[in-house]
């Protein structure tokens, strides 16, 4: 790809900033440089792109404040990009993150050399305040764990640097060095200008506000967060994802496990975790054909052509890949394993990194025609909540699960008196199985009745073949697994019953 | 109780500090005030206590830096206190917390009015730097969640206060107000003096160092942390607890669930969560007699007189209370439920708030004669690790668990084809049971063999009576629950086998 990377409006290393000469004068803008916003930054980028004669960008990619720019591109110039990649960003700063920006600006602006921003001609610059601001920044970019790794081995051995700041501790000399070095290459007014633009970012603080914002967008999305980022925490990226899925936008999301903190978005080693997701979105993936699971054929039979499908616990995307091949357009998988998310995404479907045990807050009512829970029910603690939530998000639910009361398992348990074990989902030892629910078909069907849901289609199978008519008299005994299509609607009109 | 509460050495509101007149001069100590440590603070307190003629304090109680003083009392004057109550403290600052102290001191000491600390006679004081330091402090005392609750409703509506600091955002006017107000009642030199004393605290950074430190102590301990405290995080309190238990000191520990952050140690509403634990330690509790569980009698029969016992998953302390009544001295319970911890502590035994799924890092090899796991095995994901770790910490393990292959359960499952349910530990629906392991006696005994452990005593019981001789031919069928005493030693000398 061709990559465009421009300097930032308000900065001091290209493009216009407070240190630039104000037209019509021969003096810098200084304190008269206007308060700018991320919209202004993006407008300048748009002018650059226009001047190059580019109609549509394949993708706009940005981390942190760059993520805010990316989201602004998507909502302000929706026809100008195909894909938006938002890395380690947020709808707006948390109150905590905002407060660090406030203290940083206070440190700069109360530096006596700041002189209300008119310091360019002075012999002294507001270096002390700027250095303090930068020190604070460095703390917030790292995680506590990363700082411990970096500074706890030689806590009391500061580097011997020339500084007016304290150098009693190793972390102190590091911060002093970073703070001072920063003042050689960055301008205090630029810092305050960009910091204020960051502080003013506000894509919304409620789901409704966020949806309103992103309603303007039409591109595809990739959203990435970093597990130890406390400045732009993953919960905030999930808010973006929730708004986008609510609007039916195509979005993939991944929370990269890392101790790097917010800095994760700058580190090349983290790219291996989320880069393939971006590549997949850009259509560069060459997916391997996944091995279908035994219940997939029955599930596929229950899904009508073109239906939109949400697959909860999608694994490597075997089911979604088959649906993609069948021509379904709106497909989304949810799982918690980053590596599998990437494999799934390579089939050209959306994937969202989420823990089903926290419910489905990312999804709106009736958002999908079909929600699938396949080989997943047995892993979930809060079964009732998941079933209910699935039928909130989907018009119908297809539930495929192994039958713990299948005859061979029953006999194993009854005759041997030990926890039954079989191939497939129940192929684990009792003491290390990931499963935590062991339902039979009867158990599940009783629960469905209790929840006042209705089974509108069912398929029972054992050892590669559907049950015979004789076996169908007792599927709970003869079926190895069941596939149930479930609805919350009463098929014969619940209200009209006498 | 009589409560003594003295002002802090180095402060500015009583006791000697940098603003005090230096003896032999008529000027304040200012920059010549020495670097002091928490030891110095405690030495002054000790002199006060001595002057009052007090031989032994019933307890020393302190939060945050006060916790450091408490630990210093316990290790420096071990004969002078019975109980040490450490609230929201740590063995030393994390690198992150230390870095905030460094930046705060830098802000003060680079304020041009600071004049190397000799500002007392000057018309101007280093108020700006001190206010910036205080702003930073406020951020670190609160959790991100608490800040969001406090400031996100009216983010863009700052209070209209008189200030030279930024007041664009509500959190900005709050910080400006708090920062300025602080400068009216606190002295910049005192801030730096106390901040440096805090930064120099170091009870050790490794388990071995911490044990070395606390080896000097002989008192009982209560350690309290706050779940959302990121300045003095719970993991650091757990390090203190681990060192104390390793040394065989009596210690109770509780992590208070709260969104208050470090401020939790100052808030009266949090005291309801941990106050009863302190009361129990001070012998003020009037425990209710707990209802024994069905397996308790068999377990008690297996524990020899006077043995030290660690009860993993101790619940309301029913077993430990019985052992206490029998005169056992060294008793400790582990559980995760704060309310139950308090009930257990009221029996006069130690309780530690810990998640068994994270192993037993708080405990040393061979620390207890007996480790008990009763009605708990079925709740634990990592069974193998817990069994191994139990026999690392205890010389013997007593394992009491409900038998999932008990005849009525087997029949229920086999005949009805639904998840069996019975009174007691298996008295839940399949979809909401807290249990996640469903072992039979045979399952457990096979695992014990596989782990090369030995059952040295066993007890099988059903419906209130031990099994008959006939039933003992198949305890896996007839026993409702089993109690096994297990050792990692081979009773007949494993090495001499041919």
Short mmCIF file of C-alpha atoms in Angstrom, two decimals, chain A residues 68-291:
data_model
loop_
_atom_site.label_atom_id
_atom_site.label_comp_id
_atom_site.label_asym_id
_atom_site.label_seq_id
_atom_site.Cartn_x
_atom_site.Cartn_y
_atom_site.Cartn_z
CA UNK A 68 -9.59 10.03 17.46
CA UNK A 69 -8.50 11.37 14.08
CA UNK A 70 -9.39 8.07 12.46
CA UNK A 71 -12.89 8.14 13.98
CA UNK A 72 -13.26 11.75 12.88
CA UNK A 73 -12.34 10.81 9.31
CA UNK A 74 -14.99 8.08 9.42
CA UNK A 75 -17.75 10.36 10.67
CA UNK A 76 -16.79 13.64 8.99
CA UNK A 77 -15.73 12.31 5.59
CA UNK A 78 -17.56 8.98 5.43
CA UNK A 79 -17.21 8.64 1.65
CA UNK A 80 -13.47 9.16 1.74
CA UNK A 81 -12.37 5.92 3.35
CA UNK A 82 -13.14 2.22 3.18
CA UNK A 83 -11.77 1.11 6.51
CA UNK A 84 -11.08 2.76 9.83
CA UNK A 85 -8.47 1.22 12.13
CA UNK A 86 -8.66 2.60 15.67
CA UNK A 87 -5.80 1.50 17.93
CA UNK A 88 -5.66 2.17 21.70
CA UNK A 89 -8.16 4.99 21.58
CA UNK A 90 -11.44 5.98 23.25
CA UNK A 91 -14.69 7.90 22.71
CA UNK A 92 -13.29 10.60 25.00
CA UNK A 93 -10.76 10.78 27.80
CA UNK A 94 -11.73 9.18 31.10
CA UNK A 95 -12.07 11.71 33.92
CA UNK A 96 -8.78 10.35 35.22
CA UNK A 97 -6.96 10.73 31.89
CA UNK A 98 -8.43 14.21 31.49
CA UNK A 99 -7.17 15.18 34.93
CA UNK A 100 -3.61 14.25 33.98
CA UNK A 101 -3.90 16.51 30.93
CA UNK A 102 -5.18 19.33 33.14
CA UNK A 103 -2.26 18.98 35.57
CA UNK A 104 0.22 18.84 32.69
CA UNK A 105 -1.14 22.06 31.17
CA UNK A 106 -1.17 23.70 34.60
CA UNK A 107 2.49 22.79 35.07
CA UNK A 108 3.37 24.41 31.74
CA UNK A 109 1.16 27.46 31.99
CA UNK A 110 2.23 28.35 35.54
CA UNK A 111 5.90 28.14 34.60
CA UNK A 112 7.01 31.79 35.00
CA UNK A 113 8.81 31.58 31.66
CA UNK A 114 5.59 30.67 29.90
CA UNK A 115 4.48 34.30 29.94
CA UNK A 116 1.01 33.51 28.74
CA UNK A 117 2.51 31.78 25.71
CA UNK A 118 4.53 34.77 24.48
CA UNK A 119 7.96 33.33 25.21
CA UNK A 120 9.36 32.84 21.69
CA UNK A 121 11.65 35.85 21.75
CA UNK A 122 12.70 35.41 25.37
CA UNK A 123 16.05 34.06 26.47
CA UNK A 124 14.22 31.67 28.84
CA UNK A 125 11.65 29.10 27.77
CA UNK A 126 9.05 27.28 29.93
CA UNK A 127 11.19 24.17 29.90
CA UNK A 128 10.58 23.20 33.50
CA UNK A 129 6.81 23.08 33.18
CA UNK A 130 7.05 21.25 29.87
CA UNK A 131 9.44 18.70 31.37
CA UNK A 132 7.08 18.11 34.32
CA UNK A 133 4.19 17.61 31.88
CA UNK A 134 6.24 15.10 29.93
CA UNK A 135 7.21 13.20 33.08
CA UNK A 136 3.53 12.81 33.92
CA UNK A 137 2.86 11.64 30.40
CA UNK A 138 5.52 8.96 30.63
CA UNK A 139 3.94 7.56 33.81
CA UNK A 140 0.54 7.31 32.16
CA UNK A 141 1.88 5.67 28.98
CA UNK A 142 3.39 2.77 30.94
CA UNK A 143 1.62 0.19 33.06
CA UNK A 144 2.51 -0.21 36.72
CA UNK A 145 3.85 -3.67 35.89
CA UNK A 146 6.03 -2.31 33.08
CA UNK A 147 7.43 0.37 35.40
CA UNK A 148 8.22 -2.26 38.02
CA UNK A 149 10.07 -4.35 35.43
CA UNK A 150 11.99 -1.31 34.25
CA UNK A 151 12.89 0.38 37.54
CA UNK A 152 12.61 -1.98 40.49
CA UNK A 153 15.84 -3.87 39.87
CA UNK A 154 17.96 -0.79 40.55
CA UNK A 155 15.50 1.51 42.31
CA UNK A 156 18.15 3.38 44.27
CA UNK A 157 20.69 3.74 41.46
CA UNK A 158 19.80 6.80 39.41
CA UNK A 159 21.75 7.51 36.28
CA UNK A 160 24.20 10.35 36.74
CA UNK A 161 22.72 12.93 34.39
CA UNK A 162 22.99 16.70 34.42
CA UNK A 163 19.64 17.89 35.70
CA UNK A 164 18.00 20.37 38.01
CA UNK A 165 15.39 17.76 38.82
CA UNK A 166 15.63 15.22 41.62
CA UNK A 167 17.77 12.18 40.89
CA UNK A 168 17.50 10.10 44.02
CA UNK A 169 15.83 7.08 42.37
CA UNK A 170 16.37 5.34 39.03
CA UNK A 171 12.84 6.23 37.96
CA UNK A 172 13.60 9.83 38.91
CA UNK A 173 16.64 10.12 36.69
CA UNK A 174 14.68 8.45 33.88
CA UNK A 175 11.83 10.93 34.17
CA UNK A 176 14.22 13.88 34.46
CA UNK A 177 16.08 12.72 31.35
CA UNK A 178 12.90 12.13 29.34
CA UNK A 179 11.40 15.41 30.52
CA UNK A 180 14.45 17.47 29.65
CA UNK A 181 15.10 15.76 26.33
CA UNK A 182 11.52 16.45 25.32
CA UNK A 183 11.96 20.20 25.80
CA UNK A 184 14.69 20.18 23.15
CA UNK A 185 12.34 18.93 20.48
CA UNK A 186 8.90 20.08 21.50
CA UNK A 187 7.23 23.42 22.00
CA UNK A 188 5.23 24.21 25.14
CA UNK A 189 2.47 25.99 23.24
CA UNK A 190 2.16 23.03 20.88
CA UNK A 191 1.90 20.72 23.88
CA UNK A 192 -0.94 22.76 25.35
CA UNK A 193 -2.67 23.11 21.98
CA UNK A 194 -2.62 19.39 21.24
CA UNK A 195 -3.39 18.47 24.85
CA UNK A 196 -6.48 20.69 24.76
CA UNK A 197 -7.59 19.22 21.43
CA UNK A 198 -7.28 15.78 23.04
CA UNK A 199 -9.19 16.93 26.12
CA UNK A 200 -12.02 18.30 23.97
CA UNK A 201 -12.52 15.03 22.08
CA UNK A 202 -16.03 13.79 22.79
CA UNK A 203 -17.67 11.24 20.54
CA UNK A 204 -20.26 10.68 23.25
CA UNK A 205 -20.50 9.36 26.78
CA UNK A 206 -23.63 7.22 26.46
CA UNK A 207 -24.47 4.41 24.02
CA UNK A 208 -27.10 6.66 22.40
CA UNK A 209 -24.66 9.52 21.92
CA UNK A 210 -22.03 7.23 20.47
CA UNK A 211 -24.52 5.73 18.04
CA UNK A 212 -25.54 9.20 16.98
CA UNK A 213 -21.91 10.02 16.25
CA UNK A 214 -21.10 6.86 14.36
CA UNK A 215 -24.36 6.86 12.43
CA UNK A 216 -22.55 9.24 10.06
CA UNK A 217 -19.95 6.61 9.22
CA UNK A 218 -20.18 3.99 6.50
CA UNK A 219 -16.75 2.33 6.50
CA UNK A 220 -15.61 -0.99 7.90
CA UNK A 221 -13.85 -0.93 11.26
CA UNK A 222 -11.05 -2.57 13.17
CA UNK A 223 -10.78 -1.57 16.83
CA UNK A 224 -7.78 -2.63 18.92
CA UNK A 225 -7.10 -2.13 22.62
CA UNK A 226 -4.30 -3.15 24.99
CA UNK A 227 -5.13 -5.07 28.15
CA UNK A 228 -2.87 -3.05 30.49
CA UNK A 229 -3.68 0.36 28.99
CA UNK A 230 -5.16 2.36 31.87
CA UNK A 231 -5.08 5.69 30.01
CA UNK A 232 -7.28 4.45 27.17
CA UNK A 233 -8.67 1.33 28.83
CA UNK A 234 -10.20 -1.55 26.83
CA UNK A 235 -13.64 -0.81 28.29
CA UNK A 236 -13.63 2.41 26.29
CA UNK A 237 -12.79 0.64 23.03
CA UNK A 238 -15.67 -1.74 23.78
CA UNK A 239 -18.00 1.26 23.93
CA UNK A 240 -16.97 2.18 20.39
CA UNK A 241 -17.47 -1.41 19.25
CA UNK A 242 -20.90 -1.58 20.92
CA UNK A 243 -22.06 1.56 19.13
CA UNK A 244 -20.78 0.31 15.78
CA UNK A 245 -22.39 -3.11 16.10
CA UNK A 246 -25.61 -1.47 17.28
CA UNK A 247 -25.59 0.46 14.02
CA UNK A 248 -24.91 -2.67 12.03
CA UNK A 249 -21.49 -1.47 10.95
CA UNK A 250 -18.92 -4.12 10.16
CA UNK A 251 -16.39 -4.14 12.98
CA UNK A 252 -13.72 -6.48 14.31
CA UNK A 253 -12.32 -5.96 17.79
CA UNK A 254 -9.34 -7.39 19.61
CA UNK A 255 -7.93 -6.72 23.08
CA UNK A 256 -4.20 -7.42 22.85
CA UNK A 257 -2.85 -9.04 26.03
CA UNK A 258 0.23 -7.05 27.02
CA UNK A 259 1.97 -5.43 29.99
CA UNK A 260 3.10 -2.49 27.82
CA UNK A 261 0.24 -0.20 28.85
CA UNK A 262 -0.79 2.59 26.48
CA UNK A 263 2.66 2.38 24.88
CA UNK A 264 1.46 -0.90 23.35
CA UNK A 265 0.17 1.03 20.36
CA UNK A 266 3.73 2.16 19.56
CA UNK A 267 5.48 -1.18 19.97
CA UNK A 268 6.29 -3.39 17.04
CA UNK A 269 6.04 -6.61 19.06
CA UNK A 270 2.35 -6.01 19.76
CA UNK A 271 1.63 -5.73 16.03
CA UNK A 272 2.01 -9.47 15.64
CA UNK A 273 -1.14 -9.82 17.78
CA UNK A 274 -3.38 -7.45 15.84
CA UNK A 275 -1.64 -6.88 12.51
CA UNK A 276 -3.14 -10.03 10.96
CA UNK A 277 -6.60 -8.75 11.90
CA UNK A 278 -5.89 -5.56 9.95
CA UNK A 279 -4.46 -7.56 7.05
CA UNK A 280 -7.59 -9.72 7.02
CA UNK A 281 -9.77 -6.62 6.90
CA UNK A 282 -7.69 -5.28 4.03
CA UNK A 283 -8.37 -8.51 2.17
CA UNK A 284 -4.82 -9.74 2.28
CA UNK A 285 -5.51 -12.96 4.13
CA UNK A 286 -5.37 -16.37 2.49
CA UNK A 287 -7.56 -18.35 4.83
CA UNK A 288 -7.13 -22.05 5.28
CA UNK A 289 -10.31 -24.02 4.91
CA UNK A 290 -11.40 -24.83 8.45
CA UNK A 291 -12.48 -28.31 9.45
#
